[in-house]
Amino acid sequence: MAENLDQSFEESSMSNEEKRKINREQRIQIIAFAFMIGITILAFLAVGSEQLPGVFTIPFILFLAFVQLILQLYYFMHLKDKDHGWPNSFMISGLVLAAPMVVSLILLIGIVKY
Amino acid sequence: MVSEATNTLKKSVFWDWMTTVDHKKIAILYLLAGTLFFLKAGLMAVIFRIQLIAPEMEFISGQTFNEFITMHGTLMLFLAVTPIFFAFMNFVVPLQIGARDVAFPFVNALGFWLFFLGGLLLSLSWFFGGAPDAGWTSYVPLASREFGGVGIDFYVLGLQISGFGTLVSGINFIVTIINMRAPGMTMMRLPLFCWTTLLTSILIVFAFTPLAAGLALLMLDRIFDAQFFIPGEGGNVVIWQHIFWIFGHPEVYILVLPAFGMISEVIPAFSKKRLFGYTSMVFAVLIIAFLSFMVWMHHMFTVGIGPIANSIFAISTMTIAVPTGIKIFNWLFTMWGGKLTFNTAMIFAASFVPTFVLGGVTGVMLAMAPVDHLYHDTYFVVAHFHYIIVGGIVLGIFAALFYWYPKMFGHKLNETLGMIMFWLFYIGFHLTFFIQHILGLVGMPRRVYTYLEGQGMDTMNFISTIGAFLMAVAVIILIINIVYSALKSEPVTVDDPWDARTLEWATHTPVPEYNFAQTPQVRSLDPVFYEKIHGNGKMKPAEPLDDIHMPSGSILPFFISLGLFIAGFGFISFHLDLFISPYVLIAIGGIVTFGSMGLRSMQTDHGYHISKETVEEMEKELS
Amino acid sequence: MADTADLSKGLPTNPEKATLEGKNKFLGMFVFLAGEVTMFATFFGTYLGLRDGTAGGPEPADLFQLPLVFIMTMILLTSSLTSVLAVYAMKKNQFQKLKLWMWVTFLLGVSFLSLEIYEFVEYYEHGLGYTSSAFASSFYTLVGLHGAHVLFGLGWILLLLLRYRGTGVTLSNAPKFYAFSLYWHFIDVVWVFIFTVVYLMGIGA
């Protein structure tokens, strides 16, 4: 195998079917990117307009951040594809374990008693 | 680029070990380094037990006592037990899953050198103004720049570097177990030691990263005057406790899970029975691993965070008793009705079970938040976690040592000396620590260097110290045993000296550097046992005999770690009066580390091949 | 070995996972990033816990400028897209395109980092030193750590681009470019939370 590792290729082994598929995927990625830009602008507007009350904006922008997290992980990092079972379980474990850490570092530091 | 195996034989012994990326040699490096730290930390324990043998002793000063207890805890957890586990994981896991090596051999070597040089950096503290003295938990404000001495800087940077080594090794084991299994070795056929290694590594990945964050905060606080922990500047000291225990509680399971795995290998082998309830064992480990991240606040019940938070964490802590109980009963049922052989390995493994139950019961007692106010910071806590760590983990390590020794070194350890050692250690252990439960209930606080007479603590402390002496003698007998066996013991020539069950016993003794000439085809749980019953006793190959690809050695892991060692020392030297500026040291260290990393990524090195003929020759010689 | 891919027809469809080594790198990168999640969570928690501890110094709302943060966000999001496009070019064996998109990613990263340095200097001149307050320390630590990740990523891709400037897509460099793109997306995800939690919530609350 080792001798093949540094060899470059004349062409790709993709069939036409696969090429169509990958081009379609690429278009979906660009749409996902446009969507991300959109929700980012929305988040900045929600805060920048100074019209909306804080009770609404903070959950709202956190929700938008979460949507963007999902888009980045599942589209840009391809977690939605097959053969990503282990990466999925690791990333999800990380997020699940991170949640109580963040919450307790904010709430349970002895200022307010719960 | 593709050279012959004979090239490797020309290296000098020293250069070979410095550059090795072979998992079996790295295992032995880990074992040696871990043992050195183990002996050092054990010696400290003996010395401070002498200080406590009688009331108002002046054997060592209070300051030295603080430094010893801090270093004892830190060394034992980070630099003794963890590396000894890594030694067994490195040696056994690739063999048990039927792989030729780990997934990232280079990273494996890097992990060792980072751990070792980080440990050396921590130990340098003795020569530069004293060791860390704020306990292994290094709570602020005691450890902050206002009150902590320069020792804490060594603690922070030494652990940062060695923790980074532990982290990369953890990633390496995860990828190895997931990607490198032999054909037929499904996840539910993995030996339990591999399962616990996998979960320990996952815990390392999720727990050592918060530790790295916490240590970074403490370093920034101490060296660059950041204000995280200074209440007057808006800081908060409870944050350190949270971060430390977010790491610290999983750390307990990082240590105990591999011991569970070792016991689960040794008990079936010497009971001549399949492990009882394999599936429930696997799920119990999974549940324990998950829960270990959800309980950290039980170390902080007395901080005053509030009744609801305390209750939630009390209940989640008690939940851990359920999967642990499942495991205990499974070990008992494995032995039940088995054809038991009580040699040293088995007796260590079997005695693990009742001792660990004692530690678990006191754990549930401590989990009850209201009563914890009584136990907190007394010797009851010390007794509890030593029952887990010595009565659980160390017994597991000794069992594993006697069990895998013939595969690692080619000869068995002496059984008579082993038995003497077992009884001395076991009796000594209970003498030392059982009495400490009562000492704690009487009210003796931990981490205090002496006590007054006439408070009902004199006799119990005396007994405890005598027990510590017995344990020390047991460890000395183990060292004698190792030397004696190396000189006198007959070499093991068979592949499978214990008539055991798992795949590592299908390799030759000593294990050739390519492990398996042909990758084996796994047909069942306990594959070697299956082939003994249903086949001809030999593993069926899954591939034809061919050239074997091996990774080439490299000195770069050592230099990457050396650079971090120098840079770490540079950061510490902001608090030392050295002839050389800290910035120079940091720059040199950075150049060495990042230069080596850059060099590594510029190299084209696909390893080498051992030719088919050489493999055939070596196989003939060994069998 | 198990890593025998069929190479007769040209570059395999998923060159980053065609060899065992590639598969290992792929999984190892994800495991590492999962660990980074909990590390960043710790820094985020610390920042959020200490954000009100301004000790009479400058407060978040006095300092943060939405336009600058918006520009930085756009730059980093775009660089995430360009690295995706680079990976698609790699899969299609278009090496020139791969290099082009990676260079664009690199330049976007450099401009992001320059803006961040400019931002820090600006805050410093407004009286927010690293040791001013717990808020200041935790802010600079969290955002600075992200910046350090960006810097590391830039060094990484620069090395890859220089080393493989004329080789074409091979089975040994495809996993490396792919791992870099995963790392880069992860940095982007972290930034999404930084601009939401640190900047927007700092101004909005």
PDB file of N, CA, C and O in Angstrom, chain B residues 368-410:
ATOM      1  N   MET B 368     -24.985  10.872  51.325  1.00  0.00           N
ATOM      2  CA  MET B 368     -26.143  11.463  51.994  1.00  0.00           C
ATOM      3  C   MET B 368     -25.763  12.849  52.476  1.00  0.00           C
ATOM      4  O   MET B 368     -25.040  13.028  53.451  1.00  0.00           O
ATOM      5  N   ALA B 369     -26.270  13.861  51.783  1.00  0.00           N
ATOM      6  CA  ALA B 369     -25.799  15.231  51.999  1.00  0.00           C
ATOM      7  C   ALA B 369     -25.866  15.693  53.459  1.00  0.00           C
ATOM      8  O   ALA B 369     -24.902  16.282  53.941  1.00  0.00           O
ATOM      9  N   PRO B 370     -26.957  15.434  54.177  1.00  0.00           N
ATOM     10  CA  PRO B 370     -26.976  15.960  55.551  1.00  0.00           C
ATOM     11  C   PRO B 370     -25.878  15.367  56.425  1.00  0.00           C
ATOM     12  O   PRO B 370     -25.235  16.085  57.178  1.00  0.00           O
ATOM     13  N   VAL B 371     -25.674  14.048  56.327  1.00  0.00           N
ATOM     14  CA  VAL B 371     -24.675  13.424  57.180  1.00  0.00           C
ATOM     15  C   VAL B 371     -23.267  13.769  56.717  1.00  0.00           C
ATOM     16  O   VAL B 371     -22.320  13.695  57.482  1.00  0.00           O
ATOM     17  N   ASP B 372     -23.153  14.150  55.437  1.00  0.00           N
ATOM     18  CA  ASP B 372     -21.829  14.471  54.922  1.00  0.00           C
ATOM     19  C   ASP B 372     -21.206  15.635  55.692  1.00  0.00           C
ATOM     20  O   ASP B 372     -19.984  15.716  55.803  1.00  0.00           O
ATOM     21  N   HIS B 373     -22.049  16.511  56.246  1.00  0.00           N
ATOM     22  CA  HIS B 373     -21.482  17.606  57.045  1.00  0.00           C
ATOM     23  C   HIS B 373     -20.696  17.068  58.222  1.00  0.00           C
ATOM     24  O   HIS B 373     -19.778  17.714  58.715  1.00  0.00           O
ATOM     25  N   LEU B 374     -21.073  15.865  58.682  1.00  0.00           N
ATOM     26  CA  LEU B 374     -20.328  15.239  59.786  1.00  0.00           C
ATOM     27  C   LEU B 374     -19.021  14.626  59.280  1.00  0.00           C
ATOM     28  O   LEU B 374     -17.974  14.766  59.908  1.00  0.00           O
ATOM     29  N   TYR B 375     -19.090  13.957  58.125  1.00  0.00           N
ATOM     30  CA  TYR B 375     -17.898  13.246  57.636  1.00  0.00           C
ATOM     31  C   TYR B 375     -16.891  14.163  56.976  1.00  0.00           C
ATOM     32  O   TYR B 375     -15.711  13.857  56.895  1.00  0.00           O
ATOM     33  N   HIS B 376     -17.375  15.276  56.434  1.00  0.00           N
ATOM     34  CA  HIS B 376     -16.552  16.078  55.525  1.00  0.00           C
ATOM     35  C   HIS B 376     -15.207  16.446  56.139  1.00  0.00           C
ATOM     36  O   HIS B 376     -15.133  16.886  57.277  1.00  0.00           O
ATOM     37  N   ASP B 377     -14.147  16.258  55.324  1.00  0.00           N
ATOM     38  CA  ASP B 377     -12.790  16.624  55.745  1.00  0.00           C
ATOM     39  C   ASP B 377     -12.324  15.897  56.992  1.00  0.00           C
ATOM     40  O   ASP B 377     -11.489  16.402  57.735  1.00  0.00           O
ATOM     41  N   THR B 378     -12.858  14.698  57.249  1.00  0.00           N
ATOM     42  CA  THR B 378     -12.306  13.888  58.326  1.00  0.00           C
ATOM     43  C   THR B 378     -11.627  12.666  57.711  1.00  0.00           C
ATOM     44  O   THR B 378     -11.678  12.456  56.507  1.00  0.00           O
ATOM     45  N   TYR B 379     -11.028  11.855  58.590  1.00  0.00           N
ATOM     46  CA  TYR B 379     -10.375  10.645  58.111  1.00  0.00           C
ATOM     47  C   TYR B 379     -11.355   9.634  57.545  1.00  0.00           C
ATOM     48  O   TYR B 379     -10.960   8.688  56.871  1.00  0.00           O
ATOM     49  N   PHE B 380     -12.665   9.833  57.793  1.00  0.00           N
ATOM     50  CA  PHE B 380     -13.641   8.932  57.198  1.00  0.00           C
ATOM     51  C   PHE B 380     -13.547   8.999  55.675  1.00  0.00           C
ATOM     52  O   PHE B 380     -13.587   7.972  54.989  1.00  0.00           O
ATOM     53  N   VAL B 381     -13.395  10.199  55.157  1.00  0.00           N
ATOM     54  CA  VAL B 381     -13.264  10.373  53.713  1.00  0.00           C
ATOM     55  C   VAL B 381     -11.975   9.714  53.225  1.00  0.00           C
ATOM     56  O   VAL B 381     -11.954   9.017  52.205  1.00  0.00           O
ATOM     57  N   VAL B 382     -10.896   9.937  53.995  1.00  0.00           N
ATOM     58  CA  VAL B 382      -9.612   9.341  53.615  1.00  0.00           C
ATOM     59  C   VAL B 382      -9.754   7.819  53.550  1.00  0.00           C
ATOM     60  O   VAL B 382      -9.312   7.173  52.590  1.00  0.00           O
ATOM     61  N   ALA B 383     -10.403   7.245  54.573  1.00  0.00           N
ATOM     62  CA  ALA B 383     -10.580   5.794  54.586  1.00  0.00           C
ATOM     63  C   ALA B 383     -11.409   5.354  53.390  1.00  0.00           C
ATOM     64  O   ALA B 383     -11.063   4.388  52.698  1.00  0.00           O
ATOM     65  N   HIS B 384     -12.493   6.092  53.108  1.00  0.00           N
ATOM     66  CA  HIS B 384     -13.370   5.717  51.993  1.00  0.00           C
ATOM     67  C   HIS B 384     -12.595   5.657  50.682  1.00  0.00           C
ATOM     68  O   HIS B 384     -12.614   4.658  49.977  1.00  0.00           O
ATOM     69  N   PHE B 385     -11.876   6.731  50.343  1.00  0.00           N
ATOM     70  CA  PHE B 385     -11.295   6.702  48.992  1.00  0.00           C
ATOM     71  C   PHE B 385     -10.066   5.817  48.918  1.00  0.00           C
ATOM     72  O   PHE B 385      -9.723   5.336  47.845  1.00  0.00           O
ATOM     73  N   HIS B 386      -9.437   5.529  50.083  1.00  0.00           N
ATOM     74  CA  HIS B 386      -8.352   4.550  50.002  1.00  0.00           C
ATOM     75  C   HIS B 386      -8.898   3.137  49.829  1.00  0.00           C
ATOM     76  O   HIS B 386      -8.232   2.288  49.249  1.00  0.00           O
ATOM     77  N   TYR B 387     -10.115   2.883  50.345  1.00  0.00           N
ATOM     78  CA  TYR B 387     -10.723   1.576  50.066  1.00  0.00           C
ATOM     79  C   TYR B 387     -11.001   1.418  48.582  1.00  0.00           C
ATOM     80  O   TYR B 387     -10.908   0.331  48.024  1.00  0.00           O
ATOM     81  N   ILE B 388     -11.369   2.521  47.921  1.00  0.00           N
ATOM     82  CA  ILE B 388     -11.585   2.441  46.473  1.00  0.00           C
ATOM     83  C   ILE B 388     -10.246   2.322  45.747  1.00  0.00           C
ATOM     84  O   ILE B 388     -10.067   1.481  44.863  1.00  0.00           O
ATOM     85  N   ILE B 389      -9.305   3.189  46.149  1.00  0.00           N
ATOM     86  CA  ILE B 389      -8.092   3.298  45.339  1.00  0.00           C
ATOM     87  C   ILE B 389      -7.099   2.185  45.650  1.00  0.00           C
ATOM     88  O   ILE B 389      -6.561   1.565  44.738  1.00  0.00           O
ATOM     89  N   VAL B 390      -6.855   1.909  46.931  1.00  0.00           N
ATOM     90  CA  VAL B 390      -5.923   0.823  47.238  1.00  0.00           C
ATOM     91  C   VAL B 390      -6.656  -0.516  47.197  1.00  0.00           C
ATOM     92  O   VAL B 390      -6.245  -1.444  46.500  1.00  0.00           O
ATOM     93  N   GLY B 391      -7.783  -0.567  47.914  1.00  0.00           N
ATOM     94  CA  GLY B 391      -8.511  -1.831  47.976  1.00  0.00           C
ATOM     95  C   GLY B 391      -9.107  -2.211  46.639  1.00  0.00           C
ATOM     96  O   GLY B 391      -9.354  -3.398  46.379  1.00  0.00           O
ATOM     97  N   GLY B 392      -9.368  -1.257  45.783  1.00  0.00           N
ATOM     98  CA  GLY B 392      -9.897  -1.582  44.474  1.00  0.00           C
ATOM     99  C   GLY B 392      -8.805  -1.571  43.428  1.00  0.00           C
ATOM    100  O   GLY B 392      -8.411  -2.603  42.877  1.00  0.00           O
ATOM    101  N   ILE B 393      -8.263  -0.365  43.193  1.00  0.00           N
ATOM    102  CA  ILE B 393      -7.405  -0.191  42.036  1.00  0.00           C
ATOM    103  C   ILE B 393      -6.064  -0.905  42.200  1.00  0.00           C
ATOM    104  O   ILE B 393      -5.615  -1.626  41.310  1.00  0.00           O
ATOM    105  N   VAL B 394      -5.411  -0.720  43.348  1.00  0.00           N
ATOM    106  CA  VAL B 394      -4.072  -1.290  43.495  1.00  0.00           C
ATOM    107  C   VAL B 394      -4.141  -2.818  43.516  1.00  0.00           C
ATOM    108  O   VAL B 394      -3.304  -3.487  42.902  1.00  0.00           O
ATOM    109  N   LEU B 395      -5.159  -3.373  44.176  1.00  0.00           N
ATOM    110  CA  LEU B 395      -5.301  -4.831  44.141  1.00  0.00           C
ATOM    111  C   LEU B 395      -5.508  -5.300  42.699  1.00  0.00           C
ATOM    112  O   LEU B 395      -4.948  -6.319  42.279  1.00  0.00           O
ATOM    113  N   GLY B 396      -6.310  -4.545  41.958  1.00  0.00           N
ATOM    114  CA  GLY B 396      -6.514  -4.883  40.545  1.00  0.00           C
ATOM    115  C   GLY B 396      -5.203  -4.854  39.767  1.00  0.00           C
ATOM    116  O   GLY B 396      -4.922  -5.734  38.949  1.00  0.00           O
ATOM    117  N   ILE B 397      -4.371  -3.827  40.046  1.00  0.00           N
ATOM    118  CA  ILE B 397      -3.095  -3.720  39.337  1.00  0.00           C
ATOM    119  C   ILE B 397      -2.201  -4.916  39.676  1.00  0.00           C
ATOM    120  O   ILE B 397      -1.567  -5.498  38.786  1.00  0.00           O
ATOM    121  N   PHE B 398      -2.150  -5.305  40.956  1.00  0.00           N
ATOM    122  CA  PHE B 398      -1.301  -6.446  41.327  1.00  0.00           C
ATOM    123  C   PHE B 398      -1.800  -7.721  40.655  1.00  0.00           C
ATOM    124  O   PHE B 398      -1.008  -8.541  40.167  1.00  0.00           O
ATOM    125  N   ALA B 399      -3.143  -7.892  40.620  1.00  0.00           N
ATOM    126  CA  ALA B 399      -3.692  -9.068  39.946  1.00  0.00           C
ATOM    127  C   ALA B 399      -3.246  -9.069  38.481  1.00  0.00           C
ATOM    128  O   ALA B 399      -2.773 -10.083  37.955  1.00  0.00           O
ATOM    129  N   ALA B 400      -3.380  -7.912  37.841  1.00  0.00           N
ATOM    130  CA  ALA B 400      -3.017  -7.816  36.421  1.00  0.00           C
ATOM    131  C   ALA B 400      -1.528  -8.056  36.228  1.00  0.00           C
ATOM    132  O   ALA B 400      -1.103  -8.691  35.263  1.00  0.00           O
ATOM    133  N   LEU B 401      -0.719  -7.544  37.158  1.00  0.00           N
ATOM    134  CA  LEU B 401       0.733  -7.699  37.032  1.00  0.00           C
ATOM    135  C   LEU B 401       1.116  -9.180  37.033  1.00  0.00           C
ATOM    136  O   LEU B 401       1.859  -9.649  36.177  1.00  0.00           O
ATOM    137  N   PHE B 402       0.563  -9.927  38.014  1.00  0.00           N
ATOM    138  CA  PHE B 402       0.910 -11.344  38.078  1.00  0.00           C
ATOM    139  C   PHE B 402       0.329 -12.114  36.892  1.00  0.00           C
ATOM    140  O   PHE B 402       0.898 -13.104  36.452  1.00  0.00           O
ATOM    141  N   TYR B 403      -0.822 -11.652  36.390  1.00  0.00           N
ATOM    142  CA  TYR B 403      -1.504 -12.355  35.308  1.00  0.00           C
ATOM    143  C   TYR B 403      -0.795 -12.148  33.970  1.00  0.00           C
ATOM    144  O   TYR B 403      -0.527 -13.101  33.232  1.00  0.00           O
ATOM    145  N   TRP B 404      -0.449 -10.904  33.643  1.00  0.00           N
ATOM    146  CA  TRP B 404       0.120 -10.611  32.328  1.00  0.00           C
ATOM    147  C   TRP B 404       1.640 -10.625  32.318  1.00  0.00           C
ATOM    148  O   TRP B 404       2.245 -10.465  31.255  1.00  0.00           O
ATOM    149  N   TYR B 405       2.259 -10.784  33.496  1.00  0.00           N
ATOM    150  CA  TYR B 405       3.718 -10.743  33.555  1.00  0.00           C
ATOM    151  C   TYR B 405       4.388 -11.726  32.587  1.00  0.00           C
ATOM    152  O   TYR B 405       5.319 -11.353  31.876  1.00  0.00           O
ATOM    153  N   PRO B 406       3.937 -12.987  32.537  1.00  0.00           N
ATOM    154  CA  PRO B 406       4.597 -13.922  31.608  1.00  0.00           C
ATOM    155  C   PRO B 406       4.520 -13.476  30.149  1.00  0.00           C
ATOM    156  O   PRO B 406       5.474 -13.662  29.390  1.00  0.00           O
ATOM    157  N   LYS B 407       3.401 -12.837  29.745  1.00  0.00           N
ATOM    158  CA  LYS B 407       3.311 -12.383  28.353  1.00  0.00           C
ATOM    159  C   LYS B 407       4.230 -11.187  28.114  1.00  0.00           C
ATOM    160  O   LYS B 407       4.848 -11.053  27.066  1.00  0.00           O
ATOM    161  N   MET B 408       4.366 -10.338  29.139  1.00  0.00           N
ATOM    162  CA  MET B 408       5.169  -9.128  28.956  1.00  0.00           C
ATOM    163  C   MET B 408       6.661  -9.412  29.031  1.00  0.00           C
ATOM    164  O   MET B 408       7.448  -8.845  28.287  1.00  0.00           O
ATOM    165  N   PHE B 409       7.067 -10.273  29.983  1.00  0.00           N
ATOM    166  CA  PHE B 409       8.503 -10.422  30.225  1.00  0.00           C
ATOM    167  C   PHE B 409       9.025 -11.835  29.977  1.00  0.00           C
ATOM    168  O   PHE B 409      10.205 -12.094  30.160  1.00  0.00           O
ATOM    169  N   GLY B 410       8.136 -12.754  29.628  1.00  0.00           N
ATOM    170  CA  GLY B 410       8.613 -14.070  29.265  1.00  0.00           C
ATOM    171  C   GLY B 410       8.874 -15.019  30.419  1.00  0.00           C
ATOM    172  O   GLY B 410       9.403 -16.105  30.216  1.00  0.00           O
TER     173      GLY B 410
END
